Amino acid sequence: MDFRDRHTLRIRVVPEDIDELEHVNNTVYLRYIEQAVKAHAERVGMGFAVLKGLGVIPVVRRHVITYHRPALLAEELEVSTRITAFSGFRATRHNEVRRAGDQALLVEAETDWVWLDAERGRPKNVPQAVLEAFGLL
């Protein structure tokens, strides 16, 4: 089975991630997800510099987040991202944050991405090389 369309990143919760309610702040989960997406792109050879060299850049259009349980200081988390749809200049990723120890689901997020022309900032169909790298052909 080809797993180029997905990636999992382990993250340990540090003091800077904790808010006054003594759990991971809701905005920090977006950072975790972005880190997983970037690590995924790097793993398949499609980091930002490579994508820009191909003339495209991905930008977030929308996040829809559901918070199930809090993450606490020093917990180890698994942040997973999976490409679930890809068409022309649009893509969707399903993201999850789980506690590594018991696999409890903490956060789910659907993220809609738009691919833009790196020079003009207008929507642009993604090059075939990107589709191939992520195992989407």
PDB file of C-alpha atoms in Angstrom:
ATOM      1  CA  MET A   1       0.000   0.000   0.000  1.00  0.00           C
ATOM      2  CA  ASP A   2       1.245   3.513  -0.869  1.00  0.00           C
ATOM      3  CA  PHE A   3       1.350   5.897   2.107  1.00  0.00           C
ATOM      4  CA  ARG A   4       2.709   8.990   0.353  1.00  0.00           C
ATOM      5  CA  ASP A   5      -0.682  10.707   0.804  1.00  0.00           C
ATOM      6  CA  ARG A   6      -0.396  10.712   4.622  1.00  0.00           C
ATOM      7  CA  HIS A   7       2.026  11.506   7.398  1.00  0.00           C
ATOM      8  CA  THR A   8       2.208  11.331  11.201  1.00  0.00           C
ATOM      9  CA  LEU A   9       4.368  13.557  13.380  1.00  0.00           C
ATOM     10  CA  ARG A  10       5.079  13.070  17.098  1.00  0.00           C
ATOM     11  CA  ILE A  11       5.006  16.189  19.239  1.00  0.00           C
ATOM     12  CA  ARG A  12       5.570  16.618  22.973  1.00  0.00           C
ATOM     13  CA  VAL A  13       3.500  19.331  24.650  1.00  0.00           C
ATOM     14  CA  VAL A  14       5.784  22.039  26.079  1.00  0.00           C
ATOM     15  CA  PRO A  15       4.980  24.812  28.597  1.00  0.00           C
ATOM     16  CA  GLU A  16       4.578  27.431  25.842  1.00  0.00           C
ATOM     17  CA  ASP A  17       1.672  25.409  24.393  1.00  0.00           C
ATOM     18  CA  ILE A  18      -0.350  25.579  27.620  1.00  0.00           C
ATOM     19  CA  ASP A  19      -2.935  28.282  28.319  1.00  0.00           C
ATOM     20  CA  GLU A  20      -4.505  29.589  31.535  1.00  0.00           C
ATOM     21  CA  LEU A  21      -6.894  26.614  31.573  1.00  0.00           C
ATOM     22  CA  GLU A  22      -3.803  24.371  31.924  1.00  0.00           C
ATOM     23  CA  HIS A  23      -4.243  22.548  28.634  1.00  0.00           C
ATOM     24  CA  VAL A  24      -3.039  23.043  25.056  1.00  0.00           C
ATOM     25  CA  ASN A  25      -4.489  26.264  23.672  1.00  0.00           C
ATOM     26  CA  ASN A  26      -6.842  25.843  20.717  1.00  0.00           C
ATOM     27  CA  THR A  27      -4.612  27.907  18.419  1.00  0.00           C
ATOM     28  CA  VAL A  28      -1.646  25.643  19.146  1.00  0.00           C
ATOM     29  CA  TYR A  29      -3.405  22.701  17.499  1.00  0.00           C
ATOM     30  CA  LEU A  30      -3.325  24.630  14.218  1.00  0.00           C
ATOM     31  CA  ARG A  31       0.436  25.007  14.627  1.00  0.00           C
ATOM     32  CA  TYR A  32       0.759  21.269  15.286  1.00  0.00           C
ATOM     33  CA  ILE A  33      -1.239  20.504  12.131  1.00  0.00           C
ATOM     34  CA  GLU A  34       0.836  22.923  10.066  1.00  0.00           C
ATOM     35  CA  GLN A  35       4.022  21.271  11.353  1.00  0.00           C
ATOM     36  CA  ALA A  36       2.700  17.856  10.292  1.00  0.00           C
ATOM     37  CA  VAL A  37       1.725  19.147   6.836  1.00  0.00           C
ATOM     38  CA  LYS A  38       5.165  20.726   6.333  1.00  0.00           C
ATOM     39  CA  ALA A  39       6.915  17.548   7.501  1.00  0.00           C
ATOM     40  CA  HIS A  40       4.753  15.551   5.089  1.00  0.00           C
ATOM     41  CA  ALA A  41       5.703  17.787   2.163  1.00  0.00           C
ATOM     42  CA  GLU A  42       9.399  17.608   3.079  1.00  0.00           C
ATOM     43  CA  ARG A  43       9.221  13.805   3.388  1.00  0.00           C
ATOM     44  CA  VAL A  44       7.993  13.425  -0.194  1.00  0.00           C
ATOM     45  CA  GLY A  45      10.444  16.007  -1.548  1.00  0.00           C
ATOM     46  CA  MET A  46       7.907  18.808  -1.962  1.00  0.00           C
ATOM     47  CA  GLY A  47       8.962  21.377   0.616  1.00  0.00           C
ATOM     48  CA  PHE A  48       8.116  25.046   0.147  1.00  0.00           C
ATOM     49  CA  ALA A  49      11.242  25.910  -1.854  1.00  0.00           C
ATOM     50  CA  VAL A  50      10.641  23.034  -4.280  1.00  0.00           C
ATOM     51  CA  LEU A  51       6.972  23.946  -4.723  1.00  0.00           C
ATOM     52  CA  LYS A  52       7.817  27.594  -5.305  1.00  0.00           C
ATOM     53  CA  GLY A  53      10.401  26.473  -7.868  1.00  0.00           C
ATOM     54  CA  LEU A  54       7.619  24.552  -9.627  1.00  0.00           C
ATOM     55  CA  GLY A  55       5.586  27.766  -9.695  1.00  0.00           C
ATOM     56  CA  VAL A  56       2.927  26.893  -7.105  1.00  0.00           C
ATOM     57  CA  ILE A  57       2.323  27.476  -3.418  1.00  0.00           C
ATOM     58  CA  PRO A  58      -0.400  25.992  -1.199  1.00  0.00           C
ATOM     59  CA  VAL A  59      -2.430  28.267   1.078  1.00  0.00           C
ATOM     60  CA  VAL A  60      -5.158  27.427   3.569  1.00  0.00           C
ATOM     61  CA  ARG A  61      -8.656  28.470   2.565  1.00  0.00           C
ATOM     62  CA  ARG A  62     -10.553  27.054   5.540  1.00  0.00           C
ATOM     63  CA  HIS A  63     -10.137  25.024   8.736  1.00  0.00           C
ATOM     64  CA  VAL A  64     -13.036  23.212  10.397  1.00  0.00           C
ATOM     65  CA  ILE A  65     -11.934  21.990  13.824  1.00  0.00           C
ATOM     66  CA  THR A  66     -13.639  19.781  16.383  1.00  0.00           C
ATOM     67  CA  TYR A  67     -12.109  19.611  19.863  1.00  0.00           C
ATOM     68  CA  HIS A  68     -12.833  16.324  21.678  1.00  0.00           C
ATOM     69  CA  ARG A  69     -10.459  16.232  24.667  1.00  0.00           C
ATOM     70  CA  PRO A  70      -7.656  18.434  26.002  1.00  0.00           C
ATOM     71  CA  ALA A  71      -3.949  17.717  25.732  1.00  0.00           C
ATOM     72  CA  LEU A  72      -1.837  18.416  28.810  1.00  0.00           C
ATOM     73  CA  LEU A  73       1.721  19.431  29.566  1.00  0.00           C
ATOM     74  CA  ALA A  74       4.400  16.838  28.679  1.00  0.00           C
ATOM     75  CA  GLU A  75       1.989  14.530  26.862  1.00  0.00           C
ATOM     76  CA  GLU A  76       3.250  13.001  23.656  1.00  0.00           C
ATOM     77  CA  LEU A  77       0.887  13.498  20.727  1.00  0.00           C
ATOM     78  CA  GLU A  78       0.570  11.995  17.267  1.00  0.00           C
ATOM     79  CA  VAL A  79      -0.503  14.549  14.694  1.00  0.00           C
ATOM     80  CA  SER A  80      -1.608  12.914  11.464  1.00  0.00           C
ATOM     81  CA  THR A  81      -2.528  14.445   8.132  1.00  0.00           C
ATOM     82  CA  ARG A  82      -3.977  12.723   5.084  1.00  0.00           C
ATOM     83  CA  ILE A  83      -4.891  14.112   1.680  1.00  0.00           C
ATOM     84  CA  THR A  84      -8.511  13.118   1.105  1.00  0.00           C
ATOM     85  CA  ALA A  85      -9.343  15.090  -2.051  1.00  0.00           C
ATOM     86  CA  PHE A  86      -7.348  16.732  -4.819  1.00  0.00           C
ATOM     87  CA  SER A  87      -8.768  18.352  -7.915  1.00  0.00           C
ATOM     88  CA  GLY A  88      -7.195  21.026 -10.090  1.00  0.00           C
ATOM     89  CA  PHE A  89      -6.170  23.820  -7.748  1.00  0.00           C
ATOM     90  CA  ARG A  90      -8.000  22.545  -4.624  1.00  0.00           C
ATOM     91  CA  ALA A  91      -7.073  19.973  -2.015  1.00  0.00           C
ATOM     92  CA  THR A  92      -8.509  18.747   1.280  1.00  0.00           C
ATOM     93  CA  ARG A  93      -6.687  17.207   4.209  1.00  0.00           C
ATOM     94  CA  HIS A  94      -8.115  15.324   7.173  1.00  0.00           C
ATOM     95  CA  ASN A  95      -6.039  15.952  10.291  1.00  0.00           C
ATOM     96  CA  GLU A  96      -6.149  14.300  13.706  1.00  0.00           C
ATOM     97  CA  VAL A  97      -4.360  14.849  16.980  1.00  0.00           C
ATOM     98  CA  ARG A  98      -4.248  11.789  19.242  1.00  0.00           C
ATOM     99  CA  ARG A  99      -2.584  11.147  22.571  1.00  0.00           C
ATOM    100  CA  ALA A 100       0.223   8.704  21.772  1.00  0.00           C
ATOM    101  CA  GLY A 101      -0.207   6.571  24.893  1.00  0.00           C
ATOM    102  CA  ASP A 102      -3.838   5.526  24.506  1.00  0.00           C
ATOM    103  CA  GLN A 103      -4.655   6.829  20.995  1.00  0.00           C
ATOM    104  CA  ALA A 104      -7.488   8.973  22.407  1.00  0.00           C
ATOM    105  CA  LEU A 105      -8.773  11.360  19.746  1.00  0.00           C
ATOM    106  CA  LEU A 106      -8.222  14.933  20.932  1.00  0.00           C
ATOM    107  CA  VAL A 107      -8.809  17.030  17.814  1.00  0.00           C
ATOM    108  CA  GLU A 108     -10.089  16.523  14.266  1.00  0.00           C
ATOM    109  CA  ALA A 109      -9.726  19.132  11.537  1.00  0.00           C
ATOM    110  CA  GLU A 110     -10.620  19.318   7.877  1.00  0.00           C
ATOM    111  CA  THR A 111      -8.454  21.788   5.985  1.00  0.00           C
ATOM    112  CA  ASP A 112      -9.219  23.103   2.515  1.00  0.00           C
ATOM    113  CA  TRP A 113      -6.195  24.234   0.552  1.00  0.00           C
ATOM    114  CA  VAL A 114      -5.902  26.246  -2.650  1.00  0.00           C
ATOM    115  CA  TRP A 115      -2.871  26.091  -4.925  1.00  0.00           C
ATOM    116  CA  LEU A 116      -1.736  29.489  -6.160  1.00  0.00           C
ATOM    117  CA  ASP A 117       0.585  30.633  -8.908  1.00  0.00           C
ATOM    118  CA  ALA A 118       3.758  31.577  -7.019  1.00  0.00           C
ATOM    119  CA  GLU A 119       4.221  34.748  -9.092  1.00  0.00           C
ATOM    120  CA  ARG A 120       0.678  36.038  -9.574  1.00  0.00           C
ATOM    121  CA  GLY A 121      -1.096  34.758  -6.465  1.00  0.00           C
ATOM    122  CA  ARG A 122      -3.996  33.423  -8.544  1.00  0.00           C
ATOM    123  CA  PRO A 123      -5.382  29.848  -8.407  1.00  0.00           C
ATOM    124  CA  LYS A 124      -3.347  27.408 -10.468  1.00  0.00           C
ATOM    125  CA  ASN A 125      -3.657  23.699 -11.160  1.00  0.00           C
ATOM    126  CA  VAL A 126      -0.956  21.774  -9.398  1.00  0.00           C
ATOM    127  CA  PRO A 127       1.850  20.324 -11.555  1.00  0.00           C
ATOM    128  CA  GLN A 128       1.867  16.571 -12.177  1.00  0.00           C
ATOM    129  CA  ALA A 129       5.179  16.255 -10.298  1.00  0.00           C
ATOM    130  CA  VAL A 130       3.387  17.274  -7.083  1.00  0.00           C
ATOM    131  CA  LEU A 131       0.621  14.722  -7.629  1.00  0.00           C
ATOM    132  CA  GLU A 132       3.207  12.024  -8.269  1.00  0.00           C
ATOM    133  CA  ALA A 133       5.217  12.912  -5.154  1.00  0.00           C
ATOM    134  CA  PHE A 134       2.145  12.616  -2.921  1.00  0.00           C
ATOM    135  CA  GLY A 135       1.059   9.341  -4.583  1.00  0.00           C
ATOM    136  CA  LEU A 136      -2.101  10.846  -6.031  1.00  0.00           C
ATOM    137  CA  LEU A 137      -1.879   9.513  -9.579  1.00  0.00           C
TER     138      LEU A 137
END
